[in-house]
Amino acid sequence: MRFRSGHIAVCETEMTPMIDMAFQLISFFMFVMNFSTELVQEEVELPVSQLASPVLTSKEEPIVLNLDADGTVFLPGQTINIADPNGLARLNSYLHQEAALARLRLKARGLPPDTPLPSTVIVRADRATPFELVRILLRACREAGFSNYSLRAQTQPQNQQGG
Amino acid sequence: MRVRQHAADETKVELQMTPMIDVVFQLLIFFLFTFKIRPIEGEIAVSLPPVEAGAARQEEEITPAERVHVRLEAGVGGQLANIVVEDQAIGTDLDALRQLLTAAFPGGPGEDAEVEVDADDQLLYGHVIRVAGVILQSGVKKILFTDRPTRR
């Protein structure tokens, strides 16, 4: 009796529940993860407005402009400051480029060239930006020919103290 | 002897769990570290007419009854000091602004109702958005921003 039991007893860890849990966790994190396609600058502290409508659908042809409190705009591949004329010129050339592309896309769809551009300019400005800079930014966008704007705001103020 | 033979006959097929668990934990750690809760962003949709570069701002043909002028004056440090609706100063009372806007559009603001927001250069953007939220709540769909603040 002593012999037999000593031979057969194999100590095995139960792996199945642990693997179950691990897969549950992985699937949870996979689903809550958002691979956002918008060029979002996390440092920008958005203004707070409970009355802003939540963004549910992604915009058609979005152009994201992140504006910092001191006038820094983060364009793809370059960082400029619109408070200085040189930076503003570069912003203008970027916007005109985007507008020209949007017009080409309209042309490709067979629409008349005087159709308003369908692109939406997403303005993510810091809440501490003087309005003058926002005005300069909007003016540049309007001169490029854009007419749809989405001013981003936080709907909940809980992050107001943070950062 | 008999017992041992029996054990040798049972060829146990064992699944190699270790590599799978390794990979699973790697994935788990990757998702844990990249996990970040971002607050849902709201938007204030604004439609501004495009302008020709260098051209003066063209005045559209609209009846004055459909446009309300809201001037936001900045105080010390870019804080909101005063709201002037048309010619009526109301301080920083946003509820008063809401009431005035409701009164300005009898029968509710229509599709053409516009509010022109004329903010001082130094006013912080957060205050402009706060006021814009109130304007949108009063039912006005269109918000305009003036190109330069009017000096008084």
PDB file of C-alpha atoms in Angstrom, chain A residues 4 7-8 10 12 15-16 18-19 21-23 25-26 28-30 32-36 38 40 42 46-49 51-55 59 96 120 122-135 138-139 141-156 158-159, chain B residues 3-4 12 14 17-18 20-21 23-32 34-58 60 98 117-130 132-137 144-149:
ATOM      1  CA  ARG A   4       1.719   2.168  -4.583  1.00  0.00           C
ATOM      2  CA  HIS A   7       4.346   6.024  -7.010  1.00  0.00           C
ATOM      3  CA  ILE A   8       1.056   7.233  -8.321  1.00  0.00           C
ATOM      4  CA  VAL A  10       1.534  13.111  -9.201  1.00  0.00           C
ATOM      5  CA  GLU A  12      -0.244  18.810 -10.860  1.00  0.00           C
ATOM      6  CA  MET A  15      -3.915  25.493 -14.976  1.00  0.00           C
ATOM      7  CA  THR A  16      -7.361  25.782 -16.491  1.00  0.00           C
ATOM      8  CA  MET A  18      -5.867  30.568 -14.347  1.00  0.00           C
ATOM      9  CA  ILE A  19      -5.825  30.484 -18.129  1.00  0.00           C
ATOM     10  CA  MET A  21      -8.987  34.281 -16.042  1.00  0.00           C
ATOM     11  CA  ALA A  22      -6.038  35.447 -18.112  1.00  0.00           C
ATOM     12  CA  PHE A  23      -8.073  35.192 -21.309  1.00  0.00           C
ATOM     13  CA  LEU A  25      -8.643  39.846 -18.744  1.00  0.00           C
ATOM     14  CA  ILE A  26      -7.038  39.967 -22.191  1.00  0.00           C
ATOM     15  CA  PHE A  28     -11.513  42.887 -21.516  1.00  0.00           C
ATOM     16  CA  PHE A  29      -8.457  45.027 -22.196  1.00  0.00           C
ATOM     17  CA  MET A  30      -8.725  44.398 -25.921  1.00  0.00           C
ATOM     18  CA  VAL A  32     -11.788  48.736 -23.887  1.00  0.00           C
ATOM     19  CA  MET A  33      -8.693  49.756 -25.772  1.00  0.00           C
ATOM     20  CA  ASN A  34      -9.343  52.473 -28.268  1.00  0.00           C
ATOM     21  CA  PHE A  35      -6.970  52.828 -31.128  1.00  0.00           C
ATOM     22  CA  SER A  36      -7.939  56.368 -31.882  1.00  0.00           C
ATOM     23  CA  GLU A  38      -7.333  61.255 -34.434  1.00  0.00           C
ATOM     24  CA  VAL A  40      -4.831  63.895 -30.122  1.00  0.00           C
ATOM     25  CA  GLU A  42      -2.904  64.593 -24.449  1.00  0.00           C
ATOM     26  CA  LEU A  46      -9.664  71.069 -22.902  1.00  0.00           C
ATOM     27  CA  PRO A  47     -12.193  73.577 -21.633  1.00  0.00           C
ATOM     28  CA  VAL A  48     -15.074  72.177 -19.643  1.00  0.00           C
ATOM     29  CA  SER A  49     -18.646  72.479 -20.754  1.00  0.00           C
ATOM     30  CA  LEU A  51     -23.474  71.320 -22.506  1.00  0.00           C
ATOM     31  CA  ALA A  52     -21.142  70.169 -25.248  1.00  0.00           C
ATOM     32  CA  SER A  53     -22.666  67.309 -27.176  1.00  0.00           C
ATOM     33  CA  PRO A  54     -20.688  64.071 -26.998  1.00  0.00           C
ATOM     34  CA  VAL A  55     -18.837  63.079 -30.134  1.00  0.00           C
ATOM     35  CA  LYS A  59     -15.954  63.056 -38.711  1.00  0.00           C
ATOM     36  CA  HIS A  96      -4.113  75.302 -48.008  1.00  0.00           C
ATOM     37  CA  THR A 120     -14.257  69.222 -40.415  1.00  0.00           C
ATOM     38  CA  ILE A 122     -11.363  69.771 -35.031  1.00  0.00           C
ATOM     39  CA  VAL A 123     -10.049  72.484 -32.754  1.00  0.00           C
ATOM     40  CA  ARG A 124      -8.624  71.127 -29.524  1.00  0.00           C
ATOM     41  CA  ALA A 125      -7.536  74.300 -27.790  1.00  0.00           C
ATOM     42  CA  ASP A 126      -6.316  74.592 -24.244  1.00  0.00           C
ATOM     43  CA  ARG A 127      -8.708  76.246 -21.850  1.00  0.00           C
ATOM     44  CA  ALA A 128      -6.064  78.815 -20.914  1.00  0.00           C
ATOM     45  CA  THR A 129      -5.490  80.008 -24.472  1.00  0.00           C
ATOM     46  CA  PRO A 130      -6.183  83.711 -24.988  1.00  0.00           C
ATOM     47  CA  PHE A 131      -9.039  83.971 -27.455  1.00  0.00           C
ATOM     48  CA  GLU A 132      -6.892  86.041 -29.792  1.00  0.00           C
ATOM     49  CA  LEU A 133      -4.916  82.924 -30.720  1.00  0.00           C
ATOM     50  CA  VAL A 134      -8.064  80.891 -31.312  1.00  0.00           C
ATOM     51  CA  ARG A 135      -9.309  83.707 -33.511  1.00  0.00           C
ATOM     52  CA  LEU A 138     -10.038  80.090 -37.027  1.00  0.00           C
ATOM     53  CA  ARG A 139      -9.266  82.936 -39.393  1.00  0.00           C
ATOM     54  CA  CYS A 141      -8.896  77.940 -41.462  1.00  0.00           C
ATOM     55  CA  ARG A 142     -11.592  80.157 -42.943  1.00  0.00           C
ATOM     56  CA  GLU A 143      -9.144  81.658 -45.396  1.00  0.00           C
ATOM     57  CA  ALA A 144      -8.200  78.149 -46.494  1.00  0.00           C
ATOM     58  CA  GLY A 145     -11.875  77.553 -47.246  1.00  0.00           C
ATOM     59  CA  PHE A 146     -13.069  75.322 -44.412  1.00  0.00           C
ATOM     60  CA  SER A 147     -16.477  75.917 -42.945  1.00  0.00           C
ATOM     61  CA  ASN A 148     -17.192  73.085 -40.501  1.00  0.00           C
ATOM     62  CA  TYR A 149     -15.627  73.318 -37.091  1.00  0.00           C
ATOM     63  CA  SER A 150     -15.837  71.163 -34.038  1.00  0.00           C
ATOM     64  CA  LEU A 151     -14.617  72.885 -30.901  1.00  0.00           C
ATOM     65  CA  ARG A 152     -13.692  70.178 -28.457  1.00  0.00           C
ATOM     66  CA  ALA A 153     -14.519  70.359 -24.768  1.00  0.00           C
ATOM     67  CA  GLN A 154     -14.602  68.027 -21.823  1.00  0.00           C
ATOM     68  CA  THR A 155     -18.081  67.148 -20.750  1.00  0.00           C
ATOM     69  CA  GLN A 156     -17.085  66.243 -17.213  1.00  0.00           C
ATOM     70  CA  GLN A 158     -13.359  65.758 -12.972  1.00  0.00           C
ATOM     71  CA  ASN A 159      -9.966  66.161 -14.620  1.00  0.00           C
TER      72      ASN A 159
ATOM     73  CA  VAL B   3       1.383  -2.007 -11.636  1.00  0.00           C
ATOM     74  CA  ARG B   4       4.459  -0.668 -13.342  1.00  0.00           C
ATOM     75  CA  LYS B  12       0.173  10.382 -21.588  1.00  0.00           C
ATOM     76  CA  GLU B  14       0.540  16.369 -22.386  1.00  0.00           C
ATOM     77  CA  MET B  17       1.057  24.889 -21.400  1.00  0.00           C
ATOM     78  CA  THR B  18       4.092  26.951 -20.528  1.00  0.00           C
ATOM     79  CA  MET B  20       0.984  29.635 -24.118  1.00  0.00           C
ATOM     80  CA  ILE B  21       0.852  30.994 -20.613  1.00  0.00           C
ATOM     81  CA  VAL B  23       2.440  34.603 -24.358  1.00  0.00           C
ATOM     82  CA  VAL B  24      -0.847  35.180 -22.568  1.00  0.00           C
ATOM     83  CA  PHE B  25       0.897  36.995 -19.745  1.00  0.00           C
ATOM     84  CA  GLN B  26       2.943  39.044 -22.180  1.00  0.00           C
ATOM     85  CA  LEU B  27      -0.251  40.148 -23.865  1.00  0.00           C
ATOM     86  CA  LEU B  28      -1.893  40.851 -20.548  1.00  0.00           C
ATOM     87  CA  ILE B  29       0.990  43.040 -19.453  1.00  0.00           C
ATOM     88  CA  PHE B  30       0.986  44.875 -22.798  1.00  0.00           C
ATOM     89  CA  PHE B  31      -2.701  45.688 -22.504  1.00  0.00           C
ATOM     90  CA  LEU B  32      -2.320  46.665 -18.858  1.00  0.00           C
ATOM     91  CA  THR B  34      -1.259  50.672 -22.671  1.00  0.00           C
ATOM     92  CA  PHE B  35      -4.575  50.959 -20.859  1.00  0.00           C
ATOM     93  CA  LYS B  36      -5.652  54.529 -20.430  1.00  0.00           C
ATOM     94  CA  ILE B  37      -9.055  55.900 -19.667  1.00  0.00           C
ATOM     95  CA  ARG B  38      -9.701  58.960 -21.753  1.00  0.00           C
ATOM     96  CA  PRO B  39     -12.658  61.131 -20.874  1.00  0.00           C
ATOM     97  CA  ILE B  40     -15.253  61.309 -23.581  1.00  0.00           C
ATOM     98  CA  GLU B  41     -14.867  64.545 -25.490  1.00  0.00           C
ATOM     99  CA  GLY B  42     -17.765  66.745 -26.258  1.00  0.00           C
ATOM    100  CA  GLU B  43     -17.943  69.109 -29.159  1.00  0.00           C
ATOM    101  CA  ILE B  44     -19.455  72.433 -29.975  1.00  0.00           C
ATOM    102  CA  ALA B  45     -20.158  72.373 -33.655  1.00  0.00           C
ATOM    103  CA  VAL B  46     -19.655  75.746 -35.267  1.00  0.00           C
ATOM    104  CA  SER B  47     -20.141  76.680 -38.860  1.00  0.00           C
ATOM    105  CA  LEU B  48     -18.132  79.672 -40.034  1.00  0.00           C
ATOM    106  CA  PRO B  49     -18.278  80.872 -43.623  1.00  0.00           C
ATOM    107  CA  PRO B  50     -14.981  80.719 -45.484  1.00  0.00           C
ATOM    108  CA  VAL B  51     -13.425  84.043 -46.376  1.00  0.00           C
ATOM    109  CA  GLU B  52     -11.218  85.099 -49.237  1.00  0.00           C
ATOM    110  CA  ALA B  53      -7.716  85.768 -48.033  1.00  0.00           C
ATOM    111  CA  GLY B  54      -7.162  89.468 -47.416  1.00  0.00           C
ATOM    112  CA  ALA B  55     -10.724  90.380 -48.257  1.00  0.00           C
ATOM    113  CA  ALA B  56     -12.824  92.338 -45.839  1.00  0.00           C
ATOM    114  CA  ARG B  57     -15.473  90.402 -44.010  1.00  0.00           C
ATOM    115  CA  GLN B  58     -18.563  90.320 -46.133  1.00  0.00           C
ATOM    116  CA  GLU B  60     -24.517  88.751 -45.096  1.00  0.00           C
ATOM    117  CA  ARG B  98     -29.856  82.324 -21.135  1.00  0.00           C
ATOM    118  CA  VAL B 117     -19.751  86.108 -30.043  1.00  0.00           C
ATOM    119  CA  ASP B 118     -17.384  89.000 -29.771  1.00  0.00           C
ATOM    120  CA  ALA B 119     -14.724  88.084 -27.246  1.00  0.00           C
ATOM    121  CA  ASP B 120     -11.803  90.151 -26.061  1.00  0.00           C
ATOM    122  CA  ASP B 121      -8.334  89.121 -27.175  1.00  0.00           C
ATOM    123  CA  GLN B 122      -7.176  88.346 -23.662  1.00  0.00           C
ATOM    124  CA  LEU B 123     -10.208  86.325 -22.637  1.00  0.00           C
ATOM    125  CA  LEU B 124      -9.319  82.704 -21.919  1.00  0.00           C
ATOM    126  CA  TYR B 125     -10.779  80.181 -24.317  1.00  0.00           C
ATOM    127  CA  GLY B 126     -12.387  78.178 -21.516  1.00  0.00           C
ATOM    128  CA  HIS B 127     -14.770  81.053 -20.766  1.00  0.00           C
ATOM    129  CA  VAL B 128     -15.703  81.401 -24.425  1.00  0.00           C
ATOM    130  CA  ILE B 129     -16.612  77.712 -24.530  1.00  0.00           C
ATOM    131  CA  ARG B 130     -18.662  78.067 -21.337  1.00  0.00           C
ATOM    132  CA  ALA B 132     -20.934  79.015 -26.213  1.00  0.00           C
ATOM    133  CA  GLY B 133     -22.414  76.065 -24.332  1.00  0.00           C
ATOM    134  CA  VAL B 134     -25.085  78.291 -22.830  1.00  0.00           C
ATOM    135  CA  ILE B 135     -25.861  79.763 -26.249  1.00  0.00           C
ATOM    136  CA  LEU B 136     -26.273  76.293 -27.751  1.00  0.00           C
ATOM    137  CA  GLN B 137     -28.482  75.304 -24.824  1.00  0.00           C
ATOM    138  CA  LEU B 144     -20.261  83.229 -35.144  1.00  0.00           C
ATOM    139  CA  PHE B 145     -17.004  84.600 -33.911  1.00  0.00           C
ATOM    140  CA  THR B 146     -16.037  88.091 -34.911  1.00  0.00           C
ATOM    141  CA  ASP B 147     -12.698  88.569 -36.613  1.00  0.00           C
ATOM    142  CA  ARG B 148     -11.561  91.318 -34.293  1.00  0.00           C
ATOM    143  CA  PRO B 149     -12.978  92.512 -31.014  1.00  0.00           C
TER     144      PRO B 149
END
